[in-house]
Coordinates of C-alpha atoms in Angstrom, one line a residue:
Chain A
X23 CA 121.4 96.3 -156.2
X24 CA 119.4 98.8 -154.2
X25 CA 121.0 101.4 -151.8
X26 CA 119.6 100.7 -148.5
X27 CA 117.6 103.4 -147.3
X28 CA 119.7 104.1 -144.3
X29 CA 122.6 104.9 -146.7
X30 CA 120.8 107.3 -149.1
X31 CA 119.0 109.0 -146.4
X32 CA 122.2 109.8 -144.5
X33 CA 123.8 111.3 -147.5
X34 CA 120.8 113.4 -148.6
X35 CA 120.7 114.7 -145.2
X36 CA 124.0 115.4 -145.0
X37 CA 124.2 117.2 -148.5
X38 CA 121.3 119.1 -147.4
X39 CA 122.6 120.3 -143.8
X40 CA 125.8 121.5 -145.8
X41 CA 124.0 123.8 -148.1
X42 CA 121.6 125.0 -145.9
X43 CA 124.4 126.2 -143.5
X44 CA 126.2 127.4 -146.5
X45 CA 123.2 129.4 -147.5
X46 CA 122.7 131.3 -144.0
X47 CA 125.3 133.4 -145.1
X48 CA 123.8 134.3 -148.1
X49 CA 120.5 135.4 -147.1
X50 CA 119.4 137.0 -151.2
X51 CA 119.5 133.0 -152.4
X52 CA 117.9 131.9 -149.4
X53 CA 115.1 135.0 -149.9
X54 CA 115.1 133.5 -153.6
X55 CA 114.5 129.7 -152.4
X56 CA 111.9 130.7 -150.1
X57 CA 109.6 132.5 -152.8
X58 CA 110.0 128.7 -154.6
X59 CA 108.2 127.1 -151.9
X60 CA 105.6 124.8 -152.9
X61 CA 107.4 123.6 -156.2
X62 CA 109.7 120.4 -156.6
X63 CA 112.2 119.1 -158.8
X64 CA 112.6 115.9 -159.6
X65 CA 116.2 114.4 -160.5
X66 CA 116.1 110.6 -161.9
X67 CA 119.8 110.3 -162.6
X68 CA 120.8 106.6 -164.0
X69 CA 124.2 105.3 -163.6
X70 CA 123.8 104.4 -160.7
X71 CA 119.8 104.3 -161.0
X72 CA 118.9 107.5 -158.4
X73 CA 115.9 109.8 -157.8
X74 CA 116.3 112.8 -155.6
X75 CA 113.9 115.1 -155.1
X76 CA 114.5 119.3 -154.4
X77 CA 111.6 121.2 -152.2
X78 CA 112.1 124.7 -151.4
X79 CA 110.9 126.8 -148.2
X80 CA 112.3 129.8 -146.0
X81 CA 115.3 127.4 -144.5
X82 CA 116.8 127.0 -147.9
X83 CA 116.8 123.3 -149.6
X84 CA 115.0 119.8 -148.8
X85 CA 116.4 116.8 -150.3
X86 CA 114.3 114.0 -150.4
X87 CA 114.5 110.4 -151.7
X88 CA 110.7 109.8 -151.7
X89 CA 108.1 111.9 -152.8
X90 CA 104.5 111.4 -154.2
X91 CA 102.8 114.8 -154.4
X92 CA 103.4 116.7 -157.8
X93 CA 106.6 117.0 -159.5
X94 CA 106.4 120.6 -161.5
X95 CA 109.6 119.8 -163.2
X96 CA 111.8 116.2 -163.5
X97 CA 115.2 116.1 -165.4
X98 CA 116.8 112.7 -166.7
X99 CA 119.7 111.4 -167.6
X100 CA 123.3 110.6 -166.7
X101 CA 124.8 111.2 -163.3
X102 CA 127.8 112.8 -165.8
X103 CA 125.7 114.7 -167.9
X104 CA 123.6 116.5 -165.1
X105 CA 126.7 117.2 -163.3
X106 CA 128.4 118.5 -166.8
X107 CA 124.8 120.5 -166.7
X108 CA 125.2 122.0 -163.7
X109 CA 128.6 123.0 -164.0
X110 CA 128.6 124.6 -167.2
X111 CA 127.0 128.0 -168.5
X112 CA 124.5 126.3 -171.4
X113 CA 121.3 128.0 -171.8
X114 CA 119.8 125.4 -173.5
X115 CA 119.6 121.5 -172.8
X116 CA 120.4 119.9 -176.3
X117 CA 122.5 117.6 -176.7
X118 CA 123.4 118.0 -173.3
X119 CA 121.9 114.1 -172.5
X120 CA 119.8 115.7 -170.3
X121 CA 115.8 115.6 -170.8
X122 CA 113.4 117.5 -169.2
X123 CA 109.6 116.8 -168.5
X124 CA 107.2 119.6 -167.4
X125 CA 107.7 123.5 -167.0
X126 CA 111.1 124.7 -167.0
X127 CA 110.1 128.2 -165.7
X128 CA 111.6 126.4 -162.6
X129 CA 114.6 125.4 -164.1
X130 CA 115.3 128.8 -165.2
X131 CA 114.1 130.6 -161.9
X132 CA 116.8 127.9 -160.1
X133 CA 119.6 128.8 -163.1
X134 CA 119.3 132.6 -162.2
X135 CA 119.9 131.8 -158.5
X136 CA 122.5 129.8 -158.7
X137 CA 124.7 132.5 -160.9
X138 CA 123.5 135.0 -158.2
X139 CA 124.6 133.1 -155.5
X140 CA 127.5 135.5 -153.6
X141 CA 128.0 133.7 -149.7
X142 CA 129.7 136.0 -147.5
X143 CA 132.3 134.2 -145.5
X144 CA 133.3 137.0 -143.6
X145 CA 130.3 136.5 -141.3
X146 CA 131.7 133.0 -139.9
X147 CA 134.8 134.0 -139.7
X148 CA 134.1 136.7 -137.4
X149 CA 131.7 134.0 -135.9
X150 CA 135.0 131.8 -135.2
X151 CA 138.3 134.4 -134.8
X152 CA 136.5 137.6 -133.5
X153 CA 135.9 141.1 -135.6
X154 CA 139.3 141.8 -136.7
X155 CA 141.2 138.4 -137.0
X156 CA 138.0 137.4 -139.3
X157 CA 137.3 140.6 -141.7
X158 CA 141.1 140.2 -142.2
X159 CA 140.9 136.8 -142.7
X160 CA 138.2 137.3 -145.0
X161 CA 139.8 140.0 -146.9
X162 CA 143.0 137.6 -147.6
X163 CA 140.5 134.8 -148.9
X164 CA 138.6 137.2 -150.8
X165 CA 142.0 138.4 -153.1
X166 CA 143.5 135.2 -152.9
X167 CA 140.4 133.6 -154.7
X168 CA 140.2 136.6 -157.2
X169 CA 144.2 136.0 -157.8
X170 CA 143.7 132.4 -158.2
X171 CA 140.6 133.0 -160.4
X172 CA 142.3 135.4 -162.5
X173 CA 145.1 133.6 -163.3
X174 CA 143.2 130.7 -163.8
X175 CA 141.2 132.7 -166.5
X176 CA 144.6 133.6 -168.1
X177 CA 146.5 130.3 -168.1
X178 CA 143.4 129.4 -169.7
X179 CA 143.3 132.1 -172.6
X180 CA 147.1 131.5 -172.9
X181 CA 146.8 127.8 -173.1
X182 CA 144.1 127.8 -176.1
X183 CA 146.3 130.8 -177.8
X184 CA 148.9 128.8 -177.9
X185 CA 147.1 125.8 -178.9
X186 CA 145.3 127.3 -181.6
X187 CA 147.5 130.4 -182.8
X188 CA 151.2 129.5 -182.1
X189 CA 151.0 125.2 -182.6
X190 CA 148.0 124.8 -184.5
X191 CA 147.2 121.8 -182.9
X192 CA 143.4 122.8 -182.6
X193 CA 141.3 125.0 -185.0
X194 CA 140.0 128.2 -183.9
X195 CA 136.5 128.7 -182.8
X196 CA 135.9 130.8 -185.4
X197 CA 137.3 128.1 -188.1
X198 CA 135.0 125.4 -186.4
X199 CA 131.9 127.5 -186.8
X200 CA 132.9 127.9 -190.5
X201 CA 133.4 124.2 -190.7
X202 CA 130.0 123.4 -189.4
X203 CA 128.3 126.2 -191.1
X204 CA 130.3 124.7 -194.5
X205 CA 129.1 121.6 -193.4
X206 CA 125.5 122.6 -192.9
X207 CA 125.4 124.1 -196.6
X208 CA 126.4 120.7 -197.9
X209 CA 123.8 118.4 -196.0
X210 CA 121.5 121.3 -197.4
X211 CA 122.6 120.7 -200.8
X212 CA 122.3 116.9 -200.7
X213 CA 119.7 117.0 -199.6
X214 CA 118.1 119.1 -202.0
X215 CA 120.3 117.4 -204.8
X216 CA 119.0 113.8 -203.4
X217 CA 115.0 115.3 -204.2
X218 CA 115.6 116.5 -207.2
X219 CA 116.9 113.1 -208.3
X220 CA 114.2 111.2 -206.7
X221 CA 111.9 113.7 -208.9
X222 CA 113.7 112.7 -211.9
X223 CA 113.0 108.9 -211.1
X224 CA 109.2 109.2 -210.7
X225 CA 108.7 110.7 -213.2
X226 CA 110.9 108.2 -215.4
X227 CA 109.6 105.1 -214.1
X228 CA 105.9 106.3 -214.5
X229 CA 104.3 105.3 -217.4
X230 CA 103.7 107.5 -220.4
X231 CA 99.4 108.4 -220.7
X232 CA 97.5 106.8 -223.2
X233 CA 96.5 110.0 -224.7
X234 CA 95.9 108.5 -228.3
X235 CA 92.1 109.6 -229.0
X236 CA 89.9 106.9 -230.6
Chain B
X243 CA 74.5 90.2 -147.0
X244 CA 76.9 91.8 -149.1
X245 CA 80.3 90.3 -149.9
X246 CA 82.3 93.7 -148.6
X247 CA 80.3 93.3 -145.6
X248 CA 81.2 89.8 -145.2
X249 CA 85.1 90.4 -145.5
X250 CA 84.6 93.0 -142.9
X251 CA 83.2 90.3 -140.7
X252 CA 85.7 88.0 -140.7
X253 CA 88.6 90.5 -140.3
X254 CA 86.2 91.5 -137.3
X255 CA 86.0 87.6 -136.1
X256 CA 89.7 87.8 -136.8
X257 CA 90.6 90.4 -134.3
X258 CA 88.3 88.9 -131.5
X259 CA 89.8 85.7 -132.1
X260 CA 93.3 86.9 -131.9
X261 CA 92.6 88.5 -128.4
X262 CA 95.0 86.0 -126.0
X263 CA 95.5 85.0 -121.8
X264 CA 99.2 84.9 -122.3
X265 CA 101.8 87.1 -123.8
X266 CA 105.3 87.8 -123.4
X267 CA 107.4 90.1 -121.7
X268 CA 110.7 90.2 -123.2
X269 CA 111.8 86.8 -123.1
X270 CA 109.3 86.2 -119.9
X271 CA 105.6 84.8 -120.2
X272 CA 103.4 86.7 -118.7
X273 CA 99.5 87.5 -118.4
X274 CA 98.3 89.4 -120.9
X275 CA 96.7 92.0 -118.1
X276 CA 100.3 92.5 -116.7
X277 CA 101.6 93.5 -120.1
X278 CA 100.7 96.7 -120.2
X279 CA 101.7 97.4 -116.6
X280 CA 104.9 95.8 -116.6
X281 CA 106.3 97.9 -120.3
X282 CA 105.0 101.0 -118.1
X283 CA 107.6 100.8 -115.7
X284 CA 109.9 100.5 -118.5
X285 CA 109.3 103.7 -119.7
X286 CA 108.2 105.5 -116.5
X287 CA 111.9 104.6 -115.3
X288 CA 113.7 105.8 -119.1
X289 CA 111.0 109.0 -120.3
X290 CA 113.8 111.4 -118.9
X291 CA 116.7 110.2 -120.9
X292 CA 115.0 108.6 -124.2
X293 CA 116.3 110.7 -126.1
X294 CA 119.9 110.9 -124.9
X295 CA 119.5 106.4 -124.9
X296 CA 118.1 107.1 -128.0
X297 CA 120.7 108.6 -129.9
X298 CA 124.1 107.0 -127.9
X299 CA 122.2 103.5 -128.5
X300 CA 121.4 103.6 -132.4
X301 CA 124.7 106.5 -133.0
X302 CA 122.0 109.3 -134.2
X303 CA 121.1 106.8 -136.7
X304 CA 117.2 106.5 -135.3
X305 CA 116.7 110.3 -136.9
X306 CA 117.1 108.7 -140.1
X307 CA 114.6 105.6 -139.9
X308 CA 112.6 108.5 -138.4
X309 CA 113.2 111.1 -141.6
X310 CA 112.9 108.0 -143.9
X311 CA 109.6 107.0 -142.8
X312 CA 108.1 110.4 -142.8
X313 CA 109.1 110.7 -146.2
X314 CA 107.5 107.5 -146.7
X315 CA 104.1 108.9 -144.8
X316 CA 103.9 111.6 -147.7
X317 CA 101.6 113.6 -145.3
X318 CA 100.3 116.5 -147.1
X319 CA 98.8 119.8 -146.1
X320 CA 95.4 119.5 -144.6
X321 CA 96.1 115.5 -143.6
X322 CA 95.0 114.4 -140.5
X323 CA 97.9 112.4 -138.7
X324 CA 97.9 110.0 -135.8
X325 CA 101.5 109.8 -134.1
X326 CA 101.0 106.0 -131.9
X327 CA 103.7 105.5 -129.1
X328 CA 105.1 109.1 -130.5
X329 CA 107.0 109.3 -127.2
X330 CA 109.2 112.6 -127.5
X331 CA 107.4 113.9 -130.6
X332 CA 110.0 113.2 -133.2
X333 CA 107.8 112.3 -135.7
X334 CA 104.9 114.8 -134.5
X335 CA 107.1 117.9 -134.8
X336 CA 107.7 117.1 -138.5
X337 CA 104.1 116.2 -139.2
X338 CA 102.7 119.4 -137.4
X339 CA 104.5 121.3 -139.8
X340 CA 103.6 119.3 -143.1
X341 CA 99.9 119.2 -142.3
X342 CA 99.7 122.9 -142.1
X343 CA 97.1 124.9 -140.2
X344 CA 94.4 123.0 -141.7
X345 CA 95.3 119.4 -140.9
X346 CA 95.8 117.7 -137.6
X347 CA 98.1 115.7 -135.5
X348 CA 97.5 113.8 -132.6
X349 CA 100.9 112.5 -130.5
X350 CA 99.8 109.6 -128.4
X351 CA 101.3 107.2 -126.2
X352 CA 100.0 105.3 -123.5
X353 CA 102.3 106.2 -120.9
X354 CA 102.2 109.6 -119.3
X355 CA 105.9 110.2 -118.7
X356 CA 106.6 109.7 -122.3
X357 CA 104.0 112.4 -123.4
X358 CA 104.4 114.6 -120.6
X359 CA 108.3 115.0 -122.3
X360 CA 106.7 114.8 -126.0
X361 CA 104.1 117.3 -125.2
X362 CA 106.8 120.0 -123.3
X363 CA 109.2 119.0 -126.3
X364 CA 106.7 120.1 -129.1
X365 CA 105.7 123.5 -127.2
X366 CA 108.7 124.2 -126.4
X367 CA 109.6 124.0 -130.2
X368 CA 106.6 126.4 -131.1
X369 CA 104.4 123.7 -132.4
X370 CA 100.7 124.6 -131.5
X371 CA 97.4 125.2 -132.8
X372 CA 97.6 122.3 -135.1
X373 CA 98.6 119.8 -132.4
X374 CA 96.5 118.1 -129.7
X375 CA 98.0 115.4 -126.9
X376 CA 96.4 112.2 -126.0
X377 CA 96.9 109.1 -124.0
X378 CA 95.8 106.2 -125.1
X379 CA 96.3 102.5 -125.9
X380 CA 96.7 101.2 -129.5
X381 CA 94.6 98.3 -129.1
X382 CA 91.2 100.4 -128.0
X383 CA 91.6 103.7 -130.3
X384 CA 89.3 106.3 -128.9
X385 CA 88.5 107.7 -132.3
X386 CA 85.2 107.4 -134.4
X387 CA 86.4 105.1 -138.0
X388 CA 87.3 106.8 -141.2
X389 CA 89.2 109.4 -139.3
X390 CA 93.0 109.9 -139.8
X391 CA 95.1 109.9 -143.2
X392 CA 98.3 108.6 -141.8
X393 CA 98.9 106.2 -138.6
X394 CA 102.6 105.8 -137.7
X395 CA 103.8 103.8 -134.6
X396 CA 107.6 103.7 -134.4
X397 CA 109.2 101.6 -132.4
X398 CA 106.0 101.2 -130.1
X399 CA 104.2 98.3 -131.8
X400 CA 106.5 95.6 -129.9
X401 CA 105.3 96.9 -126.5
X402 CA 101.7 96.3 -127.3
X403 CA 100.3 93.5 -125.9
X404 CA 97.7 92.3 -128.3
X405 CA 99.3 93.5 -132.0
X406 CA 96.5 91.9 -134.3
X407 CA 94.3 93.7 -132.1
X408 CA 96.1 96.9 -132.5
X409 CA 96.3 96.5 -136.3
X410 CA 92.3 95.9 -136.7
X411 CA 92.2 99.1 -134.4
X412 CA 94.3 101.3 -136.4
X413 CA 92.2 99.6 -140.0
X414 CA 89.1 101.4 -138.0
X415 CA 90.4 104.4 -137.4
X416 CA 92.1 105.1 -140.5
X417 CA 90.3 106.5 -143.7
X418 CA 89.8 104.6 -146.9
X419 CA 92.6 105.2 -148.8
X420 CA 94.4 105.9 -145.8
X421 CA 98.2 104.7 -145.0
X422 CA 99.8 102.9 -141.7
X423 CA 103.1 102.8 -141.3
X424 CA 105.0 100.6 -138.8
X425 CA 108.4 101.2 -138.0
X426 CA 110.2 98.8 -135.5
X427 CA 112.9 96.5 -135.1
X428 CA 113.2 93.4 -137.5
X429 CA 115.2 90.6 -138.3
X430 CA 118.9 91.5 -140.1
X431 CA 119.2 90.2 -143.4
X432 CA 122.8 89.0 -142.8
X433 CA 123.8 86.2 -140.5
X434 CA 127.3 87.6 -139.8
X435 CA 125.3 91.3 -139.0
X436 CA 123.0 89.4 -137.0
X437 CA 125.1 88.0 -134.7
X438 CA 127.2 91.8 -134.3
X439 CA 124.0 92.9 -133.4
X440 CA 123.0 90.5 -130.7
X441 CA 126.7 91.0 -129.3
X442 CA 125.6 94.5 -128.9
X443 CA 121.8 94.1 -127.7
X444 CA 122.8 91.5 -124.9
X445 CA 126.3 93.1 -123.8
X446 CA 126.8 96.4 -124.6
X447 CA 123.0 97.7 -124.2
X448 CA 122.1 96.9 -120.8
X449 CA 125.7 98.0 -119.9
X450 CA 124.8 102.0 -122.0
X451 CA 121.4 101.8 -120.2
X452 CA 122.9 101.4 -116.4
X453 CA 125.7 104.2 -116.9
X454 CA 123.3 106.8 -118.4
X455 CA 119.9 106.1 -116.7
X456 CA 121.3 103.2 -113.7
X457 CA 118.7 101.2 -115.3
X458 CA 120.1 97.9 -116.9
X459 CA 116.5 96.1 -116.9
X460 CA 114.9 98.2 -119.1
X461 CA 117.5 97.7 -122.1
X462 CA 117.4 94.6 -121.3
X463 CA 113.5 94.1 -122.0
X464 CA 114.6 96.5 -125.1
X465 CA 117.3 93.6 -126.5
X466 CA 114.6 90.9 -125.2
X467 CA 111.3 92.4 -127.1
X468 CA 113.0 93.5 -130.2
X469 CA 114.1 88.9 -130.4
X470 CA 110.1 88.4 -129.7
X471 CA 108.8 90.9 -132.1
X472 CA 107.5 89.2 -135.3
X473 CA 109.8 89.3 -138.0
X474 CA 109.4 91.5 -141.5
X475 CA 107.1 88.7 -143.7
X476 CA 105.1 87.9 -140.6
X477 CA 104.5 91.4 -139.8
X478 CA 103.6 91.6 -143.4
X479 CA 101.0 88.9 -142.6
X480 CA 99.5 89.9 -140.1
X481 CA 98.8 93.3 -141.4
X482 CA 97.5 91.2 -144.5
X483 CA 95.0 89.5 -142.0
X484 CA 93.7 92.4 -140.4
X485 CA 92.7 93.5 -143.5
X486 CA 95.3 96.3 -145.1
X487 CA 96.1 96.4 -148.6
X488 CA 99.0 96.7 -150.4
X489 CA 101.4 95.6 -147.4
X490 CA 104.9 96.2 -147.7
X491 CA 108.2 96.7 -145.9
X492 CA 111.7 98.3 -146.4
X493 CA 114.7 96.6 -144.9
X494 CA 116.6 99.6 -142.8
X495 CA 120.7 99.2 -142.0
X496 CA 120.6 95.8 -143.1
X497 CA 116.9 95.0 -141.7
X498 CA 117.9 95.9 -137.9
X499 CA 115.1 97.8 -138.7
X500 CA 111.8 97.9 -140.9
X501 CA 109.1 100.0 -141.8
X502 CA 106.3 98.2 -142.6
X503 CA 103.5 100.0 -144.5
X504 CA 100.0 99.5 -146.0
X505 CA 96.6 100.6 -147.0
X506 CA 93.2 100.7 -145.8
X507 CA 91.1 99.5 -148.6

């Protein structure tokens, strides 16, 4: 069933007011969007069948549902694997279910801004609770996300320790690289093995020369 | 005689024929002279609030039939764009900045308080240079043929008093290959939605319209025209007839709305 327009159009311009206010207070990414300007992404995610399209200019980010100039770079696939995508850290897209279609100098240029992004809150805070209310506030947000993010990253190094070292529950990632490389070295050998002995067969089931001279 | 030329002919015949003595007015019959006239006062008496009555009537959502059919009008840099019945320059203020400073737009409307406001709107805003201002009515297009990329009329086709007539005169003035795109009222797809929406047209309308503006008539033409304008297929139709290829529409908000669009061949 299609989406009527009214729908999709509402929530693409309301994704993209929210990001370009976020990005006014981070004027480097916006600087970075802006030297994009003239090239488009296309987005066909399926599951539930979408296209979006990404344009870039000076005021950040344009979402658009139709488009019909040139598309200099179009990624497919799931709505879970492009979100899995744009989540992670990969630097490459296999077996990621994603597929891409024309340059991916884009791609890359876009992957580079969005680690660099760095949006400084302390601007509309100051904006909403005046100078000193807001750099304070700002300064409690700023070490209460660094707490949070640090002991996130250790809960998470202590959780697979444990997991791995202490219950053995899970194999290391070290072991699992051996495994695959272990792996590897025996598809290699079958493979080779499997040529050898379809060698061997030719040459059995091929009839012997007449080389008896009259 | 050639058999392009011959097609041309006909669609020609076609728009003289369709020229009529009587028209409506809302629900009211009138002379097709008075028409014009008569939808004047309309929007001599709302020009200084449309925008306000715009936005309380629809909840905001007219910006996005607006958004959705200049996405839709895929105007590129250097295109030349007519903007029919552009009224307050929503659509014009977008285009101006698509087409670059190579291409064109042209804001028109055929009443003077609506393009007075569009015209102060759009400078105000910055846009110049790229931008010119005209007044004009949709059925007699004051342009030489072959001359614009993209035609849009939004929510200004219902007002005119001789459509086909319009249609034939937007084919002339478009280029080949060129794209018109209607947007207007239409018939809801739902029976249940349909009769919410009348509810609202006939009751609460009128009632918006006399507490912002203290003009109750005028939204009640508003509720009146949108019931006489031709539904989606016969729109489609009648674009078929004067001649554009390619017709097609796209229910809006359960087809409250539609934006009809097509080709010149």
């Amino acid at each position: 069933m299609a989406i009527d327009p009214t729908l999709s159009t509402a929530a693409l311009t309301a994704a993209e007011t929210a990001i370009n206010q976020t990005l006014l207070y981070d004027p480097g990414t916006r600087l970075a969007l802006a030297q994009l300007e003239g090239q488009i992404l296309a987005i066909d995610v399926s599951g539930p069948a979408l296209t979006l399209y990404l344009a870039f200019n000076r005021d950040g980010l344009q979402l658009l549902g139709n488009f019909e100039g040139n598309v200099n770079t179009r990624l497919r696939g799931k709505a879970f694997n492009l979100a899995a995508l744009i989540r992670g850290n990969n630097t490459s897209l296999a077996s990621s279910g994603v597929e891409v279609f024309g340059s991916t100098a884009l791609l890359a240029k876009l992957q580079t801004i969005a680690r660099n992004i760095d949006i400084d809150w302390e601007e509309p805070l100051i904006q909403l609770f005046g100078d000193l209310l807001g750099h304070q506030s700002a300064e409690y947000i700023r070490w209460r996300c660094g707490y949070i993010q640090a002991r996130l990253k250790t809960g998470l190094r202590l959780g697979s320790e444990f997991l791995t070292e202490e219950n053995r529950s899970l194999p290391a990632h070290a072991e699992l690289e051996f495994f695959y490389q272990q792996v590897d070295t025996l598809r290699t050998s079958t493979d080779r093995a499997e040529a050898k002995l379809q060698a061997l067969l030719a040459r059995i089931n091929t009839p012997p020369s007449n080389t008896s001279q009259p | 005689m050639t058999e392009k030329q011959s097609i041309v002919d006909k669609q020609a015949d076609h728009c003289i024929d369709q020229q009529q003595s009587e028209t409506h007015f809302g629900f009211e019959q009138v002379n097709s002279s008075d028409k014009a006239g008569r939808v004047a006062e309309v929007f001599h008496s709302v020009a200084a609030k449309y925008d306000v009555m715009n936005d309380l009537m629809s909840a905001g959502i007219h910006r996005l039939w607006k958004r959705f059919t200049i996405e839709k009008a895929a105007v590129r840099p250097g295109h030349k764009v007519l903007d029919i019945a552009g009224g307050t320059g929503d659509l014009s203020f977008k285009f101006s900045r698509l087409v670059g400073c190579e291409g064109l737009v042209v804001l028109s409307d055929i009443n003077d308080s609506m393009l007075k406001v569009g015209r102060d709107r759009l400078l105000d805003r910055g846009v110049a240079g790229n931008t010119q201002y005209a007044q004009l009515d949709a059925q007699y297009l004051p342009f030489p043929d072959n001359s614009f990329d993209v035609i849009t009329i939004a929510f200004g086709l219902r007002n005119v008093t001789d459509k086909n007539m319009a249609l034939c005169s937007m084919l002339r003035v478009l280029k080949p290959g060129g794209r018109l795109l209607v947007l207007e009222f239409s018939k809801p797809s739902n029976t249940l939605l349909e009769k919410v929406y009348d509810t609202y047209s006939f009751k609460a309308l009128p009632l918006i319209g006399k507490l912002v503006t203290g003009d109750a008539d005028s939204y009640r033409y508003l509720a009146e025209s949108i019931r006489m304008h031709p539904d989606q297929e016969t729109l489609k139709s009648m674009m078929v007839d004067a001649g554009f290829a390619n017709p097609e529409y796209s229910n809006m908000t359960g087809g409250i709305v539609a934006l009809h669009s097509g080709t010149k061949p």
